[in-house]
Amino acid sequence: MSAIKHLALADGGPPPGAAELAANFGDLHAPLSRAQAAIEADACLYCYDAPCVRACPTAIDIPRFIHQISTGNLEGSAHTILSANIMGGTCARACPTEVLCEGVCVVNRTKGAPVKIGLLQRFAVDHLMETARAHPFARAPRTGRRLAVAGAGPAGLSFAHRAAMLGHDVRVLEARPRAGGLNEYGLAAYKMADDFAAREVEFLLGIGGITIEHGIAVGRDVTLEQLAAEHDAVFVGIGLGRAARAAVPGEALAGVDDAIAFIAALRQAADKASVPIGSRVVVIGGGNTAIDAAVQARCLGAASVTLVYRRGPEQMSATMWEQDLARMNGVAMRFWSQPVAFEGEGAVTHVTLAETALIDGRLVPTGRTDRVACDQVLLAVGQQMDALPGGPRIDAGKLWIDGRYQTSLPGIFAGGDAVAGPDLTVQAVEDGKRAAHAVDRWLKERAA
């Protein structure tokens, strides 16, 4: 990862102006120049049994693509990346490389820091997207099969692209006005600068054979049964679209808001200054969404932001790099605390926090409380899957799938955050890719 981003914002100062907002929401990681990429590529040891490849959920051949960069074959490098991960541009920007490929890089032991794999991946993919005159992958001969995809997020788009490569025609149904899912609506603006999510979708659709229909939610506007009847197979990649609530008294007060909705509003706002922000903000949660919300609250000009998590820093799902990003940008981190009441007359003015501790492996309140003044609370306490009436089997709030990505309903497959596993963009992309091959095999078996 590159150096920690610092905001152009002084505590207690005036709200940031246009220039400061542009800086605050600018690219989190400055892209590598050609010279920097060459130097970084030369640091790779091209390990025979590369641990970085094993750590990547999409199994990108990292030594190969880095070697291709070092020899000047940028198009070949991007092709190596995108063959494994068609959304390699987003993953280069938002993947927790510090705990995946870079976290296991052998160069950590020799130089104390890894090869900047994420930035090298971005360098190659961005070059291809900016210079390619045609899509880098060709479709197989058309099979005459028509597939439906519920959700135009990373899993659904990855499935659609690979299925189109295999010769199928794909119809994607998306509830929101723009495709991209989490990449478009849920990642911090400074991670996806310059409308990259939309540009990546346009690039992905360049293969042909994919149509996206907006404003259609599966379960609300069309049922899975209808889709299955009208198509040869269905893939469900709806993610976790509904924000969980904290179940704390006072949650209905004005100013107690959903962090995902706050991030989505920022991502879609033409003028970031138009998104309201409190002066004293409390963020509840321990994942990357909580970090993204907290740092962006500071970006908008909140004088103080406190992130509250019920356990310790080691138990946070947000990586230490993300935690450091928050700290270095003025976010106060408060651990072993959880909200027990939001207070105020019509609008939130205070949150009461109860101290917690682990006793015999159980998280319990210690009996000590504290009252913190605030004028906005952002809840980042998890997400849940939207209901699918009459749908397939659900286990622990997520879709059950077998080893071939098929749900309990024949011909209906699923992947991404809606199924059990890591809630990571890169994992969703891998699920979509694998599920497309599983559907292709299933169709061929039925035709045999």
PDB file of N, CA and C in Angstrom, residues 144-210:
ATOM      1  N   GLY A 144     -26.744 -20.091 -27.817  1.00  0.00           N
ATOM      2  CA  GLY A 144     -28.202 -20.012 -27.853  1.00  0.00           C
ATOM      3  C   GLY A 144     -28.830 -20.049 -26.478  1.00  0.00           C
ATOM      4  N   ARG A 145     -27.999 -20.160 -25.433  1.00  0.00           N
ATOM      5  CA  ARG A 145     -28.497 -20.170 -24.058  1.00  0.00           C
ATOM      6  C   ARG A 145     -28.644 -18.733 -23.545  1.00  0.00           C
ATOM      7  N   ARG A 146     -29.710 -18.515 -22.776  1.00  0.00           N
ATOM      8  CA  ARG A 146     -29.984 -17.194 -22.224  1.00  0.00           C
ATOM      9  C   ARG A 146     -30.012 -17.305 -20.702  1.00  0.00           C
ATOM     10  N   LEU A 147     -29.141 -16.543 -20.055  1.00  0.00           N
ATOM     11  CA  LEU A 147     -29.012 -16.610 -18.603  1.00  0.00           C
ATOM     12  C   LEU A 147     -29.484 -15.299 -17.977  1.00  0.00           C
ATOM     13  N   ALA A 148     -30.030 -15.386 -16.767  1.00  0.00           N
ATOM     14  CA  ALA A 148     -30.449 -14.201 -16.014  1.00  0.00           C
ATOM     15  C   ALA A 148     -29.544 -14.027 -14.806  1.00  0.00           C
ATOM     16  N   VAL A 149     -29.245 -12.783 -14.482  1.00  0.00           N
ATOM     17  CA  VAL A 149     -28.430 -12.457 -13.320  1.00  0.00           C
ATOM     18  C   VAL A 149     -29.188 -11.455 -12.459  1.00  0.00           C
ATOM     19  N   ALA A 150     -29.344 -11.772 -11.195  1.00  0.00           N
ATOM     20  CA  ALA A 150     -29.977 -10.859 -10.249  1.00  0.00           C
ATOM     21  C   ALA A 150     -28.886 -10.073  -9.541  1.00  0.00           C
ATOM     22  N   GLY A 151     -28.746  -8.783  -9.889  1.00  0.00           N
ATOM     23  CA  GLY A 151     -27.765  -7.934  -9.235  1.00  0.00           C
ATOM     24  C   GLY A 151     -26.555  -7.643 -10.087  1.00  0.00           C
ATOM     25  N   ALA A 152     -26.273  -6.354 -10.297  1.00  0.00           N
ATOM     26  CA  ALA A 152     -25.122  -5.937 -11.111  1.00  0.00           C
ATOM     27  C   ALA A 152     -23.975  -5.481 -10.231  1.00  0.00           C
ATOM     28  N   GLY A 153     -23.722  -6.246  -9.170  1.00  0.00           N
ATOM     29  CA  GLY A 153     -22.563  -5.990  -8.336  1.00  0.00           C
ATOM     30  C   GLY A 153     -21.370  -6.801  -8.814  1.00  0.00           C
ATOM     31  N   PRO A 154     -20.296  -6.868  -8.033  1.00  0.00           N
ATOM     32  CA  PRO A 154     -19.091  -7.592  -8.472  1.00  0.00           C
ATOM     33  C   PRO A 154     -19.346  -9.047  -8.839  1.00  0.00           C
ATOM     34  N   ALA A 155     -20.139  -9.761  -8.040  1.00  0.00           N
ATOM     35  CA  ALA A 155     -20.401 -11.175  -8.349  1.00  0.00           C
ATOM     36  C   ALA A 155     -21.208 -11.305  -9.627  1.00  0.00           C
ATOM     37  N   GLY A 156     -22.284 -10.520  -9.746  1.00  0.00           N
ATOM     38  CA  GLY A 156     -23.139 -10.606 -10.925  1.00  0.00           C
ATOM     39  C   GLY A 156     -22.427 -10.204 -12.199  1.00  0.00           C
ATOM     40  N   LEU A 157     -21.635  -9.132 -12.130  1.00  0.00           N
ATOM     41  CA  LEU A 157     -20.919  -8.682 -13.322  1.00  0.00           C
ATOM     42  C   LEU A 157     -19.813  -9.656 -13.714  1.00  0.00           C
ATOM     43  N   SER A 158     -19.127 -10.207 -12.719  1.00  0.00           N
ATOM     44  CA  SER A 158     -18.091 -11.204 -13.013  1.00  0.00           C
ATOM     45  C   SER A 158     -18.715 -12.434 -13.668  1.00  0.00           C
ATOM     46  N   PHE A 159     -19.851 -12.888 -13.130  1.00  0.00           N
ATOM     47  CA  PHE A 159     -20.561 -14.013 -13.731  1.00  0.00           C
ATOM     48  C   PHE A 159     -20.954 -13.689 -15.165  1.00  0.00           C
ATOM     49  N   ALA A 160     -21.530 -12.502 -15.362  1.00  0.00           N
ATOM     50  CA  ALA A 160     -22.009 -12.116 -16.690  1.00  0.00           C
ATOM     51  C   ALA A 160     -20.876 -12.097 -17.699  1.00  0.00           C
ATOM     52  N   HIS A 161     -19.734 -11.543 -17.317  1.00  0.00           N
ATOM     53  CA  HIS A 161     -18.612 -11.459 -18.246  1.00  0.00           C
ATOM     54  C   HIS A 161     -18.106 -12.843 -18.627  1.00  0.00           C
ATOM     55  N   ARG A 162     -17.913 -13.708 -17.625  1.00  0.00           N
ATOM     56  CA  ARG A 162     -17.392 -15.039 -17.934  1.00  0.00           C
ATOM     57  C   ARG A 162     -18.412 -15.865 -18.716  1.00  0.00           C
ATOM     58  N   ALA A 163     -19.693 -15.725 -18.376  1.00  0.00           N
ATOM     59  CA  ALA A 163     -20.728 -16.447 -19.127  1.00  0.00           C
ATOM     60  C   ALA A 163     -20.787 -15.972 -20.578  1.00  0.00           C
ATOM     61  N   ALA A 164     -20.616 -14.663 -20.786  1.00  0.00           N
ATOM     62  CA  ALA A 164     -20.581 -14.131 -22.150  1.00  0.00           C
ATOM     63  C   ALA A 164     -19.371 -14.669 -22.901  1.00  0.00           C
ATOM     64  N   MET A 165     -18.223 -14.762 -22.226  1.00  0.00           N
ATOM     65  CA  MET A 165     -17.027 -15.354 -22.847  1.00  0.00           C
ATOM     66  C   MET A 165     -17.304 -16.778 -23.309  1.00  0.00           C
ATOM     67  N   LEU A 166     -18.117 -17.505 -22.528  1.00  0.00           N
ATOM     68  CA  LEU A 166     -18.415 -18.896 -22.834  1.00  0.00           C
ATOM     69  C   LEU A 166     -19.484 -19.030 -23.920  1.00  0.00           C
ATOM     70  N   GLY A 167     -19.981 -17.894 -24.423  1.00  0.00           N
ATOM     71  CA  GLY A 167     -20.903 -17.922 -25.549  1.00  0.00           C
ATOM     72  C   GLY A 167     -22.363 -17.746 -25.201  1.00  0.00           C
ATOM     73  N   HIS A 168     -22.679 -17.544 -23.920  1.00  0.00           N
ATOM     74  CA  HIS A 168     -24.076 -17.384 -23.518  1.00  0.00           C
ATOM     75  C   HIS A 168     -24.497 -15.915 -23.611  1.00  0.00           C
ATOM     76  N   ASP A 169     -25.779 -15.682 -23.783  1.00  0.00           N
ATOM     77  CA  ASP A 169     -26.335 -14.332 -23.712  1.00  0.00           C
ATOM     78  C   ASP A 169     -26.830 -14.100 -22.296  1.00  0.00           C
ATOM     79  N   VAL A 170     -26.533 -12.923 -21.759  1.00  0.00           N
ATOM     80  CA  VAL A 170     -26.781 -12.670 -20.343  1.00  0.00           C
ATOM     81  C   VAL A 170     -27.638 -11.425 -20.154  1.00  0.00           C
ATOM     82  N   ARG A 171     -28.668 -11.570 -19.371  1.00  0.00           N
ATOM     83  CA  ARG A 171     -29.556 -10.466 -18.997  1.00  0.00           C
ATOM     84  C   ARG A 171     -29.371 -10.191 -17.511  1.00  0.00           C
ATOM     85  N   VAL A 172     -28.910  -8.991 -17.174  1.00  0.00           N
ATOM     86  CA  VAL A 172     -28.645  -8.609 -15.783  1.00  0.00           C
ATOM     87  C   VAL A 172     -29.750  -7.669 -15.316  1.00  0.00           C
ATOM     88  N   LEU A 173     -30.349  -7.983 -14.158  1.00  0.00           N
ATOM     89  CA  LEU A 173     -31.391  -7.157 -13.565  1.00  0.00           C
ATOM     90  C   LEU A 173     -30.825  -6.463 -12.338  1.00  0.00           C
ATOM     91  N   GLU A 174     -30.908  -5.143 -12.306  1.00  0.00           N
ATOM     92  CA  GLU A 174     -30.320  -4.346 -11.231  1.00  0.00           C
ATOM     93  C   GLU A 174     -31.360  -3.371 -10.677  1.00  0.00           C
ATOM     94  N   ALA A 175     -31.507  -3.339  -9.365  1.00  0.00           N
ATOM     95  CA  ALA A 175     -32.516  -2.484  -8.736  1.00  0.00           C
ATOM     96  C   ALA A 175     -32.147  -1.009  -8.796  1.00  0.00           C
ATOM     97  N   ARG A 176     -30.852  -0.701  -8.764  1.00  0.00           N
ATOM     98  CA  ARG A 176     -30.419   0.700  -8.670  1.00  0.00           C
ATOM     99  C   ARG A 176     -30.184   1.313 -10.056  1.00  0.00           C
ATOM    100  N   PRO A 177     -30.059   2.645 -10.084  1.00  0.00           N
ATOM    101  CA  PRO A 177     -29.877   3.314 -11.375  1.00  0.00           C
ATOM    102  C   PRO A 177     -28.539   3.047 -12.043  1.00  0.00           C
ATOM    103  N   ARG A 178     -27.530   2.650 -11.261  1.00  0.00           N
ATOM    104  CA  ARG A 178     -26.208   2.421 -11.835  1.00  0.00           C
ATOM    105  C   ARG A 178     -25.715   1.034 -11.469  1.00  0.00           C
ATOM    106  N   ALA A 179     -24.951   0.430 -12.366  1.00  0.00           N
ATOM    107  CA  ALA A 179     -24.366  -0.883 -12.104  1.00  0.00           C
ATOM    108  C   ALA A 179     -23.095  -0.725 -11.277  1.00  0.00           C
ATOM    109  N   GLY A 180     -22.663  -1.822 -10.673  1.00  0.00           N
ATOM    110  CA  GLY A 180     -21.426  -1.814  -9.901  1.00  0.00           C
ATOM    111  C   GLY A 180     -21.590  -2.285  -8.482  1.00  0.00           C
ATOM    112  N   GLY A 181     -22.814  -2.200  -7.943  1.00  0.00           N
ATOM    113  CA  GLY A 181     -23.043  -2.665  -6.583  1.00  0.00           C
ATOM    114  C   GLY A 181     -22.176  -1.933  -5.584  1.00  0.00           C
ATOM    115  N   LEU A 182     -21.502  -2.700  -4.732  1.00  0.00           N
ATOM    116  CA  LEU A 182     -20.644  -2.130  -3.701  1.00  0.00           C
ATOM    117  C   LEU A 182     -19.573  -1.220  -4.300  1.00  0.00           C
ATOM    118  N   ASN A 183     -19.049  -1.594  -5.459  1.00  0.00           N
ATOM    119  CA  ASN A 183     -18.000  -0.778  -6.080  1.00  0.00           C
ATOM    120  C   ASN A 183     -18.500   0.622  -6.405  1.00  0.00           C
ATOM    121  N   GLU A 184     -19.766   0.738  -6.772  1.00  0.00           N
ATOM    122  CA  GLU A 184     -20.346   2.024  -7.149  1.00  0.00           C
ATOM    123  C   GLU A 184     -20.936   2.769  -5.958  1.00  0.00           C
ATOM    124  N   TYR A 185     -21.508   2.041  -5.020  1.00  0.00           N
ATOM    125  CA  TYR A 185     -22.264   2.679  -3.940  1.00  0.00           C
ATOM    126  C   TYR A 185     -21.650   2.518  -2.548  1.00  0.00           C
ATOM    127  N   GLY A 186     -20.761   1.558  -2.345  1.00  0.00           N
ATOM    128  CA  GLY A 186     -20.364   1.234  -0.983  1.00  0.00           C
ATOM    129  C   GLY A 186     -18.924   1.482  -0.603  1.00  0.00           C
ATOM    130  N   LEU A 187     -18.042   1.778  -1.568  1.00  0.00           N
ATOM    131  CA  LEU A 187     -16.636   2.032  -1.254  1.00  0.00           C
ATOM    132  C   LEU A 187     -16.393   3.531  -1.137  1.00  0.00           C
ATOM    133  N   ALA A 188     -15.462   3.897  -0.293  1.00  0.00           N
ATOM    134  CA  ALA A 188     -15.152   5.314  -0.102  1.00  0.00           C
ATOM    135  C   ALA A 188     -14.778   5.977  -1.419  1.00  0.00           C
ATOM    136  N   ALA A 189     -15.211   7.232  -1.571  1.00  0.00           N
ATOM    137  CA  ALA A 189     -14.977   7.960  -2.824  1.00  0.00           C
ATOM    138  C   ALA A 189     -13.497   8.088  -3.131  1.00  0.00           C
ATOM    139  N   TYR A 190     -12.656   8.214  -2.095  1.00  0.00           N
ATOM    140  CA  TYR A 190     -11.227   8.373  -2.350  1.00  0.00           C
ATOM    141  C   TYR A 190     -10.558   7.065  -2.786  1.00  0.00           C
ATOM    142  N   LYS A 191     -11.265   5.939  -2.666  1.00  0.00           N
ATOM    143  CA  LYS A 191     -10.737   4.677  -3.186  1.00  0.00           C
ATOM    144  C   LYS A 191     -11.114   4.467  -4.654  1.00  0.00           C
ATOM    145  N   MET A 192     -12.176   5.133  -5.082  1.00  0.00           N
ATOM    146  CA  MET A 192     -12.701   4.925  -6.433  1.00  0.00           C
ATOM    147  C   MET A 192     -12.830   6.259  -7.152  1.00  0.00           C
ATOM    148  N   ALA A 193     -11.768   7.030  -7.142  1.00  0.00           N
ATOM    149  CA  ALA A 193     -11.781   8.373  -7.726  1.00  0.00           C
ATOM    150  C   ALA A 193     -11.999   8.319  -9.235  1.00  0.00           C
ATOM    151  N   ASP A 194     -12.425   9.458  -9.773  1.00  0.00           N
ATOM    152  CA  ASP A 194     -12.597   9.629 -11.229  1.00  0.00           C
ATOM    153  C   ASP A 194     -13.608   8.655 -11.826  1.00  0.00           C
ATOM    154  N   ASP A 195     -14.658   8.353 -11.043  1.00  0.00           N
ATOM    155  CA  ASP A 195     -15.762   7.526 -11.539  1.00  0.00           C
ATOM    156  C   ASP A 195     -15.264   6.187 -12.071  1.00  0.00           C
ATOM    157  N   PHE A 196     -14.266   5.610 -11.384  1.00  0.00           N
ATOM    158  CA  PHE A 196     -13.652   4.393 -11.912  1.00  0.00           C
ATOM    159  C   PHE A 196     -14.634   3.226 -11.985  1.00  0.00           C
ATOM    160  N   ALA A 197     -15.523   3.099 -10.997  1.00  0.00           N
ATOM    161  CA  ALA A 197     -16.443   1.955 -11.006  1.00  0.00           C
ATOM    162  C   ALA A 197     -17.275   1.927 -12.280  1.00  0.00           C
ATOM    163  N   ALA A 198     -17.795   3.089 -12.688  1.00  0.00           N
ATOM    164  CA  ALA A 198     -18.599   3.149 -13.910  1.00  0.00           C
ATOM    165  C   ALA A 198     -17.752   2.860 -15.144  1.00  0.00           C
ATOM    166  N   ARG A 199     -16.523   3.342 -15.162  1.00  0.00           N
ATOM    167  CA  ARG A 199     -15.644   3.082 -16.303  1.00  0.00           C
ATOM    168  C   ARG A 199     -15.304   1.602 -16.402  1.00  0.00           C
ATOM    169  N   GLU A 200     -15.152   0.955 -15.258  1.00  0.00           N
ATOM    170  CA  GLU A 200     -14.849  -0.472 -15.276  1.00  0.00           C
ATOM    171  C   GLU A 200     -16.036  -1.287 -15.791  1.00  0.00           C
ATOM    172  N   VAL A 201     -17.244  -0.888 -15.400  1.00  0.00           N
ATOM    173  CA  VAL A 201     -18.431  -1.577 -15.904  1.00  0.00           C
ATOM    174  C   VAL A 201     -18.517  -1.439 -17.421  1.00  0.00           C
ATOM    175  N   GLU A 202     -18.290  -0.235 -17.922  1.00  0.00           N
ATOM    176  CA  GLU A 202     -18.328  -0.013 -19.369  1.00  0.00           C
ATOM    177  C   GLU A 202     -17.287  -0.875 -20.078  1.00  0.00           C
ATOM    178  N   PHE A 203     -16.106  -0.966 -19.500  1.00  0.00           N
ATOM    179  CA  PHE A 203     -15.050  -1.798 -20.067  1.00  0.00           C
ATOM    180  C   PHE A 203     -15.476  -3.259 -20.090  1.00  0.00           C
ATOM    181  N   LEU A 204     -16.027  -3.738 -18.986  1.00  0.00           N
ATOM    182  CA  LEU A 204     -16.434  -5.135 -18.866  1.00  0.00           C
ATOM    183  C   LEU A 204     -17.510  -5.486 -19.891  1.00  0.00           C
ATOM    184  N   LEU A 205     -18.448  -4.561 -20.107  1.00  0.00           N
ATOM    185  CA  LEU A 205     -19.536  -4.813 -21.055  1.00  0.00           C
ATOM    186  C   LEU A 205     -19.050  -4.846 -22.504  1.00  0.00           C
ATOM    187  N   GLY A 206     -17.822  -4.397 -22.727  1.00  0.00           N
ATOM    188  CA  GLY A 206     -17.274  -4.364 -24.078  1.00  0.00           C
ATOM    189  C   GLY A 206     -17.153  -5.719 -24.726  1.00  0.00           C
ATOM    190  N   ILE A 207     -17.254  -6.780 -23.956  1.00  0.00           N
ATOM    191  CA  ILE A 207     -17.167  -8.120 -24.549  1.00  0.00           C
ATOM    192  C   ILE A 207     -18.408  -8.426 -25.380  1.00  0.00           C
ATOM    193  N   GLY A 208     -19.521  -7.769 -25.095  1.00  0.00           N
ATOM    194  CA  GLY A 208     -20.766  -8.028 -25.811  1.00  0.00           C
ATOM    195  C   GLY A 208     -21.560  -9.168 -25.205  1.00  0.00           C
ATOM    196  N   GLY A 209     -22.816  -9.279 -25.595  1.00  0.00           N
ATOM    197  CA  GLY A 209     -23.658 -10.375 -25.123  1.00  0.00           C
ATOM    198  C   GLY A 209     -24.277 -10.152 -23.761  1.00  0.00           C
ATOM    199  N   ILE A 210     -24.088  -8.958 -23.179  1.00  0.00           N
ATOM    200  CA  ILE A 210     -24.624  -8.663 -21.846  1.00  0.00           C
ATOM    201  C   ILE A 210     -25.516  -7.435 -21.931  1.00  0.00           C
TER     202      ILE A 210
END
